[in-house]
mmCIF file of C-alpha atoms in Angstrom:
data_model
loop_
_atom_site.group_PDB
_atom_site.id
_atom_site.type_symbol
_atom_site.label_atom_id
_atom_site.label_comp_id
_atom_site.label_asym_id
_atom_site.label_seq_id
_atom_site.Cartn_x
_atom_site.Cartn_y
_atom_site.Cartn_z
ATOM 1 C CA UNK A 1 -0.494 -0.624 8.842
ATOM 2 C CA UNK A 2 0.202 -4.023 6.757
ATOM 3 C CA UNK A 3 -2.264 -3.808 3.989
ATOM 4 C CA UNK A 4 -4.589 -7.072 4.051
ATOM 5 C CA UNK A 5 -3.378 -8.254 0.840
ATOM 6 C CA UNK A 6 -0.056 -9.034 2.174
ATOM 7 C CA UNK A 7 -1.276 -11.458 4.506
ATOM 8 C CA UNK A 8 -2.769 -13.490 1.817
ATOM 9 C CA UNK A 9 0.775 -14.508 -0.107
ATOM 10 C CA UNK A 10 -0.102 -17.886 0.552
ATOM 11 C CA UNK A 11 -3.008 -17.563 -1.677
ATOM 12 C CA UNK A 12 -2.220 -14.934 -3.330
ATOM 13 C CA UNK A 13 -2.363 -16.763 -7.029
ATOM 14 C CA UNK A 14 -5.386 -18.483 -5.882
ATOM 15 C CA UNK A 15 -7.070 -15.272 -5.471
ATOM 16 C CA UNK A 16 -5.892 -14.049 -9.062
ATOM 17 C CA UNK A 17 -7.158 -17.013 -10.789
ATOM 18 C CA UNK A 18 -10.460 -16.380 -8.804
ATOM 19 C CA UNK A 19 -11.271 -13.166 -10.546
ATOM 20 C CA UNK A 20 -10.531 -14.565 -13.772
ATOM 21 C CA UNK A 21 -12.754 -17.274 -13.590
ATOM 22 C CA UNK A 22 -15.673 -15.407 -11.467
ATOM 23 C CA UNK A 23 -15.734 -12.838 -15.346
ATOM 24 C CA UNK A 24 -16.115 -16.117 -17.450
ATOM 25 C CA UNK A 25 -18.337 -17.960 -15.131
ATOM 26 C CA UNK A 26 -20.164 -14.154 -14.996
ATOM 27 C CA UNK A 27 -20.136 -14.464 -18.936
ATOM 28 C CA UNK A 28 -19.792 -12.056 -21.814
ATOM 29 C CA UNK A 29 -23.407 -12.682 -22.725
ATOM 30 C CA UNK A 30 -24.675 -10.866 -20.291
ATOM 31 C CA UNK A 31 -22.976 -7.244 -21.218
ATOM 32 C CA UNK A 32 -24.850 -4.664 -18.740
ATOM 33 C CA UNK A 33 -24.626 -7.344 -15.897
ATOM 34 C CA UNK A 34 -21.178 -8.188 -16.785
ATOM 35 C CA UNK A 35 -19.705 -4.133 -16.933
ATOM 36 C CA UNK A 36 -21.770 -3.640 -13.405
ATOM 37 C CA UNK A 37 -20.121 -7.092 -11.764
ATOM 38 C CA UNK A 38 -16.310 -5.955 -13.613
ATOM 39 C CA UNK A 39 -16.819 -3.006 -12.355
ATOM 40 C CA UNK A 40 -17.567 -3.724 -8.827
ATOM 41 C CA UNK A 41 -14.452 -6.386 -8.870
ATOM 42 C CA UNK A 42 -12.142 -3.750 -9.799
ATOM 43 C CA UNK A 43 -13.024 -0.914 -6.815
ATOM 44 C CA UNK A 44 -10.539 -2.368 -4.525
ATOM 45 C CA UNK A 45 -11.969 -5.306 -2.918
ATOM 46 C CA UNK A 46 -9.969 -6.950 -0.003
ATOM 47 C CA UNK A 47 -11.241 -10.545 -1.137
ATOM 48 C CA UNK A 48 -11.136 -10.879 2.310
ATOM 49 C CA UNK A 49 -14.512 -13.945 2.303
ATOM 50 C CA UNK A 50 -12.799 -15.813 -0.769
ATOM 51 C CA UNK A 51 -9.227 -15.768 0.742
ATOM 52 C CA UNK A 52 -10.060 -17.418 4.054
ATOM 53 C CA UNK A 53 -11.724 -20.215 1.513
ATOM 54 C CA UNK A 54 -8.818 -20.605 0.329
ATOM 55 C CA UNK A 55 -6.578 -20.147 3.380
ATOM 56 C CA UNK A 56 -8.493 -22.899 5.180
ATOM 57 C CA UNK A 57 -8.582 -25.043 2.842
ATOM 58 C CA UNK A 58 -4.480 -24.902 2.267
ATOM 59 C CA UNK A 59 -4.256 -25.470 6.026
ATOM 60 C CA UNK A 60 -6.270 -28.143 5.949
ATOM 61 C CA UNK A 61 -5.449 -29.844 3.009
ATOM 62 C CA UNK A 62 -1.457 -28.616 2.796
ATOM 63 C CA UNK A 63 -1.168 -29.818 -0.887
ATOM 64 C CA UNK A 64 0.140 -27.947 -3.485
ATOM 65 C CA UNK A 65 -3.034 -28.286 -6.025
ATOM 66 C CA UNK A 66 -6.555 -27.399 -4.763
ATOM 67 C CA UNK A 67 -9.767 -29.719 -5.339
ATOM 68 C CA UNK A 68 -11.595 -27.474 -8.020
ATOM 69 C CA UNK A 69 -14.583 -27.993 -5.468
ATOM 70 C CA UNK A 70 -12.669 -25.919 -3.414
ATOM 71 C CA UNK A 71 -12.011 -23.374 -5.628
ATOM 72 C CA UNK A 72 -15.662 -23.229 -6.709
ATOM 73 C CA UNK A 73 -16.837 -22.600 -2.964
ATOM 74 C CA UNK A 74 -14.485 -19.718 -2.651
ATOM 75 C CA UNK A 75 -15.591 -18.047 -6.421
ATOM 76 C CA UNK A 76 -19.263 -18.773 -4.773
ATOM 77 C CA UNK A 77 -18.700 -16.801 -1.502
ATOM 78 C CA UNK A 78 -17.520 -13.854 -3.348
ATOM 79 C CA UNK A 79 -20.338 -14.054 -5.815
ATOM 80 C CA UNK A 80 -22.772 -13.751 -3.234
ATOM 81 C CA UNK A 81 -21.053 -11.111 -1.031
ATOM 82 C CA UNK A 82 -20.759 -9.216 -4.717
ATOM 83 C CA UNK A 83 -24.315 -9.352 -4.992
ATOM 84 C CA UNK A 84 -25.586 -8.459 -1.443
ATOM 85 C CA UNK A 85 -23.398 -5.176 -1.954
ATOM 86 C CA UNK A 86 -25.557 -4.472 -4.899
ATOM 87 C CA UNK A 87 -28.330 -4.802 -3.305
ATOM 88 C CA UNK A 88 -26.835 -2.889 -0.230
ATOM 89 C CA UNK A 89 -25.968 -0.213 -2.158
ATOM 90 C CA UNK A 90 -29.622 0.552 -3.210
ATOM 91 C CA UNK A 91 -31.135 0.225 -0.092
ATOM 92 C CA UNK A 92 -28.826 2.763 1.230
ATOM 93 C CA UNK A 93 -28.538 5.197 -1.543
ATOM 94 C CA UNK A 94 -25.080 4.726 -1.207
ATOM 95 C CA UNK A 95 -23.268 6.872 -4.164
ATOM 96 C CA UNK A 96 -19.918 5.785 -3.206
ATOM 97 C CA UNK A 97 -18.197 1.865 -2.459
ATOM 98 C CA UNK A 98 -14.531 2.043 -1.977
ATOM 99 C CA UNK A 99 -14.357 5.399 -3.466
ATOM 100 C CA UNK A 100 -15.978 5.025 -6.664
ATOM 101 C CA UNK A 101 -19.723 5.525 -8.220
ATOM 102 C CA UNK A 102 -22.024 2.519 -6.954
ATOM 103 C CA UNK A 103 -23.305 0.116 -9.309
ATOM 104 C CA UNK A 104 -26.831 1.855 -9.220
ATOM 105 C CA UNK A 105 -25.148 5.397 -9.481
ATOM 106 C CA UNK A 106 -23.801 4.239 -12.702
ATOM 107 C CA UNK A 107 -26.460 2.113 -14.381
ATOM 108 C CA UNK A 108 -29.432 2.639 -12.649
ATOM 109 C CA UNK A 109 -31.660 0.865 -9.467
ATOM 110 C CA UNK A 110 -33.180 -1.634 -11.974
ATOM 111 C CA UNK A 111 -29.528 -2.953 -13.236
ATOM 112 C CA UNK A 112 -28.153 -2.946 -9.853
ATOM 113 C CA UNK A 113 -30.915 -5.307 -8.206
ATOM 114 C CA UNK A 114 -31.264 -7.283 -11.261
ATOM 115 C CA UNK A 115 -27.788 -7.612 -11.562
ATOM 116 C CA UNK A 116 -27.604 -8.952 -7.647
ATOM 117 C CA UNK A 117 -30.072 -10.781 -8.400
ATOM 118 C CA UNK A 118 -28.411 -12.857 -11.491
ATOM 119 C CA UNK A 119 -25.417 -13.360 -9.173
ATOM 120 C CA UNK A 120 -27.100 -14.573 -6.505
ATOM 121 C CA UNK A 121 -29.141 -17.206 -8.980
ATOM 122 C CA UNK A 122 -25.236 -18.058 -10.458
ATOM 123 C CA UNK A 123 -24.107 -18.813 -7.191
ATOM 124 C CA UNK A 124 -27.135 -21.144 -6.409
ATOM 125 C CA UNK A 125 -26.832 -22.989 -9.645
ATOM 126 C CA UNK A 126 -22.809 -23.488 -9.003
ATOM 127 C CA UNK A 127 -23.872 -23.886 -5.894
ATOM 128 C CA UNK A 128 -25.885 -27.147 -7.008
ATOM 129 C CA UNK A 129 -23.551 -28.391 -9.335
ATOM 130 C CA UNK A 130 -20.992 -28.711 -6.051
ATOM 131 C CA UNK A 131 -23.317 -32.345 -5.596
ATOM 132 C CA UNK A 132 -22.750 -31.821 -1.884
ATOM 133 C CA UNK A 133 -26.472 -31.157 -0.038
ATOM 134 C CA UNK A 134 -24.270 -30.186 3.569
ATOM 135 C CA UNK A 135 -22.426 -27.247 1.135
ATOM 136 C CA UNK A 136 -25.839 -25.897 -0.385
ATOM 137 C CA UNK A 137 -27.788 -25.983 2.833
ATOM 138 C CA UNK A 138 -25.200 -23.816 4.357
ATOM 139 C CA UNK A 139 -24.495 -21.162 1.473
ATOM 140 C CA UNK A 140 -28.108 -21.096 0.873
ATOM 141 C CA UNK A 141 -28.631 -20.220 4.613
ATOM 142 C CA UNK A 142 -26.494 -17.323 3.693
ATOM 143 C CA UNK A 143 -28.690 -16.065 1.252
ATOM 144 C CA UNK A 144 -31.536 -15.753 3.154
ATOM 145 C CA UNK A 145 -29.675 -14.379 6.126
ATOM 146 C CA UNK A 146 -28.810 -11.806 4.199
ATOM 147 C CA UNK A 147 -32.737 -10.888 3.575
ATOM 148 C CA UNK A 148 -33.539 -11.196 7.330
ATOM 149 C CA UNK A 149 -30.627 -8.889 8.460
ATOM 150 C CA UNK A 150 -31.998 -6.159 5.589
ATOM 151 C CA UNK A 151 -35.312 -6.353 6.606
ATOM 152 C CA UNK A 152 -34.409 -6.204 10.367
ATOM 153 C CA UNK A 153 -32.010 -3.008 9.495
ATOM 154 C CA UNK A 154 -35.267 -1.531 8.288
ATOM 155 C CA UNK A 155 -37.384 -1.930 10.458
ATOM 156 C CA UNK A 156 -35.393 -1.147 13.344
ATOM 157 C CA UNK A 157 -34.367 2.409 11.918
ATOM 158 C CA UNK A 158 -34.191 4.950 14.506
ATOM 159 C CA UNK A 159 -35.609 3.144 16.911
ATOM 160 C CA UNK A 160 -34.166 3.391 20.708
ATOM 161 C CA UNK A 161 -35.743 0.307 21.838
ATOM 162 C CA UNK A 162 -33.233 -1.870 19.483
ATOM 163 C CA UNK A 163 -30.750 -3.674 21.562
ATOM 164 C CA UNK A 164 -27.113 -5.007 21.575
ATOM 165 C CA UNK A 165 -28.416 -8.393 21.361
ATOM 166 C CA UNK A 166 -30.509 -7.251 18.377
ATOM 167 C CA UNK A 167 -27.474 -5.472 17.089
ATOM 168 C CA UNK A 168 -24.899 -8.514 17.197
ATOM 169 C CA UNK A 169 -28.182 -10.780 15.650
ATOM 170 C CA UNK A 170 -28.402 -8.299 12.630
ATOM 171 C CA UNK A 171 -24.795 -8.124 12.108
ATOM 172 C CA UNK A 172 -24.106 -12.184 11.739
ATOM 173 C CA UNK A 173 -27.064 -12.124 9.115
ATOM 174 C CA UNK A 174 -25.325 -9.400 7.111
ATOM 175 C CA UNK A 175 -21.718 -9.690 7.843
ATOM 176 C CA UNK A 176 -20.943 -12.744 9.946
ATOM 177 C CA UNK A 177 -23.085 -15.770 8.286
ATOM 178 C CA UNK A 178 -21.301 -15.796 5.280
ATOM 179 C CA UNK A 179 -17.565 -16.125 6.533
ATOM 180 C CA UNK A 180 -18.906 -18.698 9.382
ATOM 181 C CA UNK A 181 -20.699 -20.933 7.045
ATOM 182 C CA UNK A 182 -18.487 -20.597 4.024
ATOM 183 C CA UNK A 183 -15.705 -21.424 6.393
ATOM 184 C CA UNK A 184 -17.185 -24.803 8.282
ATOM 185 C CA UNK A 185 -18.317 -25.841 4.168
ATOM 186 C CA UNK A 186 -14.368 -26.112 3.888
ATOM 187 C CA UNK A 187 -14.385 -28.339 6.452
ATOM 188 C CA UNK A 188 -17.523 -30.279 4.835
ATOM 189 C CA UNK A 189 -15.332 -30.557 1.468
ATOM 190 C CA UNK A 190 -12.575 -31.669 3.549
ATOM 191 C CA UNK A 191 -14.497 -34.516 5.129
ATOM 192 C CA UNK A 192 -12.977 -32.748 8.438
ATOM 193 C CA UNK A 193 -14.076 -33.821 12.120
ATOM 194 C CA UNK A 194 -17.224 -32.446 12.930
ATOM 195 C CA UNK A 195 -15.409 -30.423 15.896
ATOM 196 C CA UNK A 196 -12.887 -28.876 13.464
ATOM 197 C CA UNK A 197 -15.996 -27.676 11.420
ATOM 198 C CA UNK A 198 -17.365 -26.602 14.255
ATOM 199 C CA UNK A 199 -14.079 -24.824 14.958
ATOM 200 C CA UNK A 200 -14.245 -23.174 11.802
ATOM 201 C CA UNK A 201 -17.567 -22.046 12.052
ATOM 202 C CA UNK A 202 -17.270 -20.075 14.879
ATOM 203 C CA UNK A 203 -13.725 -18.388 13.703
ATOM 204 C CA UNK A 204 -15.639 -16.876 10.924
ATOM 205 C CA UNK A 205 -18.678 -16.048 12.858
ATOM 206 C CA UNK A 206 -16.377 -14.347 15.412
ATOM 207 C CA UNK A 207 -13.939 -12.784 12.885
ATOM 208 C CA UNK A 208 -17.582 -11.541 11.126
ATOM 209 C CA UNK A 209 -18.584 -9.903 13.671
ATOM 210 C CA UNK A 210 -15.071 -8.391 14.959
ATOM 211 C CA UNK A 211 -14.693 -6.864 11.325
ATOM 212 C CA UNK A 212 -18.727 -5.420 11.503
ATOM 213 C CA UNK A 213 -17.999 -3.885 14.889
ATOM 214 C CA UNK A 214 -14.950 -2.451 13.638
ATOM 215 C CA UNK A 215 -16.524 -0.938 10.386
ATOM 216 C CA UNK A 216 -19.115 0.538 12.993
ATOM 217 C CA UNK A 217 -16.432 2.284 14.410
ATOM 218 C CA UNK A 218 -14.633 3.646 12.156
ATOM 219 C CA UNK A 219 -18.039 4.797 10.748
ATOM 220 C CA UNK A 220 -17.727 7.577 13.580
ATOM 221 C CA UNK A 221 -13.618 8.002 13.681
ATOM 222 C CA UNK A 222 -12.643 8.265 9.881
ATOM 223 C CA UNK A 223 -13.112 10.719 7.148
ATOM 224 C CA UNK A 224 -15.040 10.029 4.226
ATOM 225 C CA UNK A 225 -11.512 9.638 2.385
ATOM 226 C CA UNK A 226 -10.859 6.983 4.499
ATOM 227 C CA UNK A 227 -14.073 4.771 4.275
ATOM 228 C CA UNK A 228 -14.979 5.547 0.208
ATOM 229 C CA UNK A 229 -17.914 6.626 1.911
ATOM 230 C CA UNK A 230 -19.324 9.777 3.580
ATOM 231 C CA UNK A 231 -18.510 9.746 7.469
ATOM 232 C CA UNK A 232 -21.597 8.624 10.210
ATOM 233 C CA UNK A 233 -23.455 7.332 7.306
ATOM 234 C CA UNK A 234 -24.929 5.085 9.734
ATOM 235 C CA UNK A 235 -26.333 7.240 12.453
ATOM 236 C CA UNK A 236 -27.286 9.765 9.601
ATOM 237 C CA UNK A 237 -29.824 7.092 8.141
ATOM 238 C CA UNK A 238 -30.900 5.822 11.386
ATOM 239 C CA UNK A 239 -28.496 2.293 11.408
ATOM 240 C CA UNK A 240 -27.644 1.938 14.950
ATOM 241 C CA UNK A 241 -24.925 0.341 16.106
ATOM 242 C CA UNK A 242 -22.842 -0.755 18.775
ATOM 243 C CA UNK A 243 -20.814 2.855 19.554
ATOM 244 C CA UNK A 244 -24.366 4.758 19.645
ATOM 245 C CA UNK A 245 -26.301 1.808 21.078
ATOM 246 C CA UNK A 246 -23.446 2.133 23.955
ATOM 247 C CA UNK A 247 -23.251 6.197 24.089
ATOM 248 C CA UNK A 248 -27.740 5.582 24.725
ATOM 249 C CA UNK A 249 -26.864 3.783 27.815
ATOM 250 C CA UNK A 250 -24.646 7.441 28.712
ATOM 251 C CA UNK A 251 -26.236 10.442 26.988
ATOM 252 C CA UNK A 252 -29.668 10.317 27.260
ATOM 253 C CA UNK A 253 -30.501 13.104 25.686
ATOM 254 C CA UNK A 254 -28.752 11.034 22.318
ATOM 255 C CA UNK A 255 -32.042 8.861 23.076
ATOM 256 C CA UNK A 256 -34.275 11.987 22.196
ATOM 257 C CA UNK A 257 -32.670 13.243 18.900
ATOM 258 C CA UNK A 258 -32.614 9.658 17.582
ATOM 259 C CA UNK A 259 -36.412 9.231 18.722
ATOM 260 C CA UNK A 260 -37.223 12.296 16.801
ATOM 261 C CA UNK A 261 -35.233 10.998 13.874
ATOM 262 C CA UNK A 262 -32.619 13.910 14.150
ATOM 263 C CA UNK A 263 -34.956 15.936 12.051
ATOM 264 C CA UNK A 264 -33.810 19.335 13.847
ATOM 265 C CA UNK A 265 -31.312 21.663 12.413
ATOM 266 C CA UNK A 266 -27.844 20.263 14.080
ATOM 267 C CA UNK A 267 -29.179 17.446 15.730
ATOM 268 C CA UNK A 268 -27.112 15.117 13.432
ATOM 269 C CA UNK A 269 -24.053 17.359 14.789
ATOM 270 C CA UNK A 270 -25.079 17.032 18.835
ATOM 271 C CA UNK A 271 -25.329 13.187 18.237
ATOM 272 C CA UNK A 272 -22.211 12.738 16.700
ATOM 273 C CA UNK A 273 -20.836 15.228 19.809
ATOM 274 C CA UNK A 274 -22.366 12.592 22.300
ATOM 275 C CA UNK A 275 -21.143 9.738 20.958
ATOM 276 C CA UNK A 276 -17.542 10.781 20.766
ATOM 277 C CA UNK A 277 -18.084 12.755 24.388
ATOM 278 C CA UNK A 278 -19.055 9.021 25.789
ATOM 279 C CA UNK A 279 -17.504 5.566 26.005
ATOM 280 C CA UNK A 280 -19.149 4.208 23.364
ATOM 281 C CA UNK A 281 -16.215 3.841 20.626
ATOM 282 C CA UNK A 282 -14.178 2.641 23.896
ATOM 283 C CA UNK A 283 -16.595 0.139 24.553
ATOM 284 C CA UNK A 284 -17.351 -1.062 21.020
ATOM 285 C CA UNK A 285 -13.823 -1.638 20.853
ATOM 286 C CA UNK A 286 -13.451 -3.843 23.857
ATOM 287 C CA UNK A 287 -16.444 -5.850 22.158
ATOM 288 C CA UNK A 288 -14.513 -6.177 19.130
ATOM 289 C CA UNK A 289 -10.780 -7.195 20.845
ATOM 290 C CA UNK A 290 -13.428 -10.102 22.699
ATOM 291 C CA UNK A 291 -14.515 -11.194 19.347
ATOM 292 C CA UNK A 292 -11.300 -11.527 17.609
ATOM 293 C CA UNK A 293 -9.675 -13.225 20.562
ATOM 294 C CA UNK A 294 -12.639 -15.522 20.224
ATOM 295 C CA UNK A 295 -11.803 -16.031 16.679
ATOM 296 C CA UNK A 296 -8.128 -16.569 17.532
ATOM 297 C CA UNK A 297 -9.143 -19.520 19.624
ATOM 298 C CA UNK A 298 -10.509 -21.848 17.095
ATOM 299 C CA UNK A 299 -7.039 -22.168 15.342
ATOM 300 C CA UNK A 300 -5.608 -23.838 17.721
ATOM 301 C CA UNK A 301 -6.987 -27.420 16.164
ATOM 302 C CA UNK A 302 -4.920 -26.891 12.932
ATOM 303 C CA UNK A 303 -1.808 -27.764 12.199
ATOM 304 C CA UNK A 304 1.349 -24.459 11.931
ATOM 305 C CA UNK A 305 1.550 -23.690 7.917
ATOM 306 C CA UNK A 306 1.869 -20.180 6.691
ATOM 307 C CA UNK A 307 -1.953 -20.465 5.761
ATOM 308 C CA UNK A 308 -2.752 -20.970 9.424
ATOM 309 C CA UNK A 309 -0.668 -17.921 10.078
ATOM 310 C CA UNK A 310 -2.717 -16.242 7.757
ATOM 311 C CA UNK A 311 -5.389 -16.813 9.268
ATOM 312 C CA UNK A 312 -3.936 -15.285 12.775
ATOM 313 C CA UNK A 313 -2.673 -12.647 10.804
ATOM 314 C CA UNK A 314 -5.942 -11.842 10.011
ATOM 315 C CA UNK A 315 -7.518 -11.324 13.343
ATOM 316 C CA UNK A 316 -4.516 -8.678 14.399
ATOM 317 C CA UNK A 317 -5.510 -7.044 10.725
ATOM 318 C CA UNK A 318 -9.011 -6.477 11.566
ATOM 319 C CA UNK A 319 -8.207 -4.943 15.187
ATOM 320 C CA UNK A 320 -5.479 -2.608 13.626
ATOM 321 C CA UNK A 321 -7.408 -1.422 10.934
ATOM 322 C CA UNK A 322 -8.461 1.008 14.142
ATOM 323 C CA UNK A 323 -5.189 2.778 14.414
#
């Protein structure tokens, strides 16, 4: 499969300026906080959130120098998705991201949250300094969806009453809101039509929640190789999503080791079993082909460039990643 990188050649020195400046806006005086962020930037990210910033804006704009506003949203976006995996990563005692030791692993529960924390206060101040009130109501938004879809992943653990609706809900607070509003605050910088910022609001909402459905299953159908991750991490800690919410409506006897928190020697086994012995993956993967082609749709208002491309590209990418 076509790594995502490649699709992002028309951006692709945008994206390596963006790293350099997200370590000096980060700052050397901040050491701890600055090893835990370098460290994090260097395990492989896609850059997927920052790159359609700056794919958007190219398709928009189609001039060869960005607006340093522009450049600023798209350092922002990846500042706050860098500090909602820190946080992320404590929650779920994660000891792997992409492969490597998590932040906390490394340097501790109080570094990693107070390190999230720092970048999310950067972003808000940079954020500010933007001077456009549209732009910081909708990153701000952002941050606090984040909170909500945390707090709703908690308190919905294990628990068989929690529905698709709930499911799809959860997932645009942690995964969706931040490409759909960083997106239509592209258009807002590039004094767009309302409709086209409508446009590219829902493209990242949809791609959002393509690329969360996805990651849900390939949760169940990769090795922990694969996903820098161990395998069913999800199910194991009581995260349900859309393949076991599906295989419920199947197996009900999945409904019973998940009410009894799969406490029982092998239950963790038998639920994996059902899952895979239902159409649940089948299912979840319809959901996420309706989702993309959704996404797909709200293109159509731009202008052909090789950033709009992109941008297509990038829907296929996210359904391949499952083959």
């Amino acid at each position: 499969m076509t790594p995502v990188t490649s699709l992002f050649a028309p951006v692709e020195d945008d994206l390596k300026l963006l790293v350099d400046n997200l370590k000096a806006l980060i700052g050397a005086r901040h050491p701890v906080l600055y090893a835990a962020a370098e460290h994090l930037f260097q395990a492989g990210g896609k850059r997927v959130r920052p790159a359609i910033v700056f794919l958007l804006s190219r398709a928009v704009l189609r001039t060869p120098d960005l607006p340093e506003t522009h450049r600023r949203l798209a350092e922002i976006t990846e500042m706050i998705h860098t500090a909602s995996l820190f946080h992320d990563d404590v929650v779920d005692e994660a000891a792997l991201r992409r492969g490597l030791p998590t932040v906390h692993s490394l340097f501790g529960n109080r570094v990693a949250i107070q390190a999230g924390d720092f970048l999310f206060a950067q972003a808000s101040w940079y954020l500010a300094n933007l001077n456009n009130l549209e732009v910081v109501k909708l990153l701000s938004e952002v941050i606090k969806d984040f909170a909500e879809g945390e707090i709703q992943q908690e308190m919905n653990c294990f628990d068989t009453q929690f529905t698709l609706e709930e499911y799809l809900e959860k997932s645009y607070y942690k995964t969706a809101s931040l490409l759909a509003n960083s997106a239509k605050a592209v258009g807002v910088l590039c004094e767009s039509p309302v409709h086209w910022q409508q446009h590219f609001y829902d493209y990242g909402k949809a791609l959002g929640l393509a690329f969360q459905i996805v990651d849900d299953i390939l949760d169940f159908t990769s090795s922990a190789d694969d996903l820098g991750k161990p395998a069913c991490s999800d199910l194991r800690g009581g995260n349900l999503t859309a393949p076991t919410l599906y295989a419920m409506e199947e197996k009900p006897y999945l409904r019973e080791l998940i009410d009894r928190e799969l406490k029982e020697p092998g239950d963790l086994e038998e639920a994996i079993a059902l899952v895979h012995n239902s159409q649940g993956i089948a299912r979840s993967r319809q959901l996420a082909e309706s989702y993309a082609h959704r996404a797909l749709q709200q293109l159509d208002v731009l202008p052909d460039s090789a950033a709009k491309q992109a941008l297509i590209d990038l829907t296929d990418y996210t359904l391949k990643r499952l083959y």
